[in-house]
C-alpha cells in the first residue's frame, strides 16, 4: 500500500466540480489527508457542495476572510435579522449551508500545523518576526504584502509578497493572493490560482511537494467587476 499523503488545496470559492476533478487528478486515496487554505465558500456556484465534500473527506481547513464573512452573515440570518451590507454571493452562500455545515465551519482555526511535514497552513499570510501563535487573525486572513518600511499590507499592488521575506523555520502554505497566482518561495507556497475567475484550482501534495492543478470549467466571477450587493 502506498504511503498516505497530505493534499493542501488552494482557494475553492464554491467551485465544487473543479474540486472533485482535482481530487481525481491527485489520485486521492482514503488515508490521504485533505487540507484547505480557507475560502471554501462565496463567489463561486456551489459553496454548500464544497463544504459537504470537505466534511465527507474529514478534511481540515483554516478560516479565510470569505468564510468569516459568510459566518457573520449567517449569524444575522439565524436571528431573523437582515444581513449587513454584503454581496449577493456571500448571502447566497450563507443561506445555502446547513446547520451542520455552519457548525463545522465555525469551529475551524486560523492556522494549522502539519508537524509530520514541517508545514504550517494559513489563509493569507504571516507577518515575519511574530510567532505564529501571536499573529493577529486579521493578518492571517488578509495579508498579502510587506511594504518597504516593514509594514504589513493587504494589497498585492504595493510592496513585495510577504512570503518572499519569510525565512522559516516552518514552510508556510497559503492562498488569498489570486492576483499574484502560484507562488513558490524558499519557505512558502501560495496556492490561490484564481479558479473562480476562470483560472485554476491548485493543490500541493506532500511529502513530495508536487504542484497539481486543474483548469476552471467556467469564469464564475469577472475579476474586473465589483460583485453585486444584496438585495
PDB file of C-alpha atoms in Angstrom, residues 60 112-120 170:
ATOM      1  CA  UNK A  60      -9.101  20.111   7.790  1.00  0.00           C
ATOM      2  CA  UNK A 112      -2.833  24.690  11.318  1.00  0.00           C
ATOM      3  CA  UNK A 113       0.441  22.888  11.788  1.00  0.00           C
ATOM      4  CA  UNK A 114       1.169  19.710   9.835  1.00  0.00           C
ATOM      5  CA  UNK A 115       4.069  18.653  12.009  1.00  0.00           C
ATOM      6  CA  UNK A 116       4.790  15.475  10.061  1.00  0.00           C
ATOM      7  CA  UNK A 117       5.784  17.627   7.106  1.00  0.00           C
ATOM      8  CA  UNK A 118       7.181  20.687   8.898  1.00  0.00           C
ATOM      9  CA  UNK A 119       4.428  22.807   7.351  1.00  0.00           C
ATOM     10  CA  UNK A 120       2.060  25.473   8.667  1.00  0.00           C
ATOM     11  CA  UNK A 170       8.313  26.235   9.080  1.00  0.00           C
TER      12      UNK A 170
END
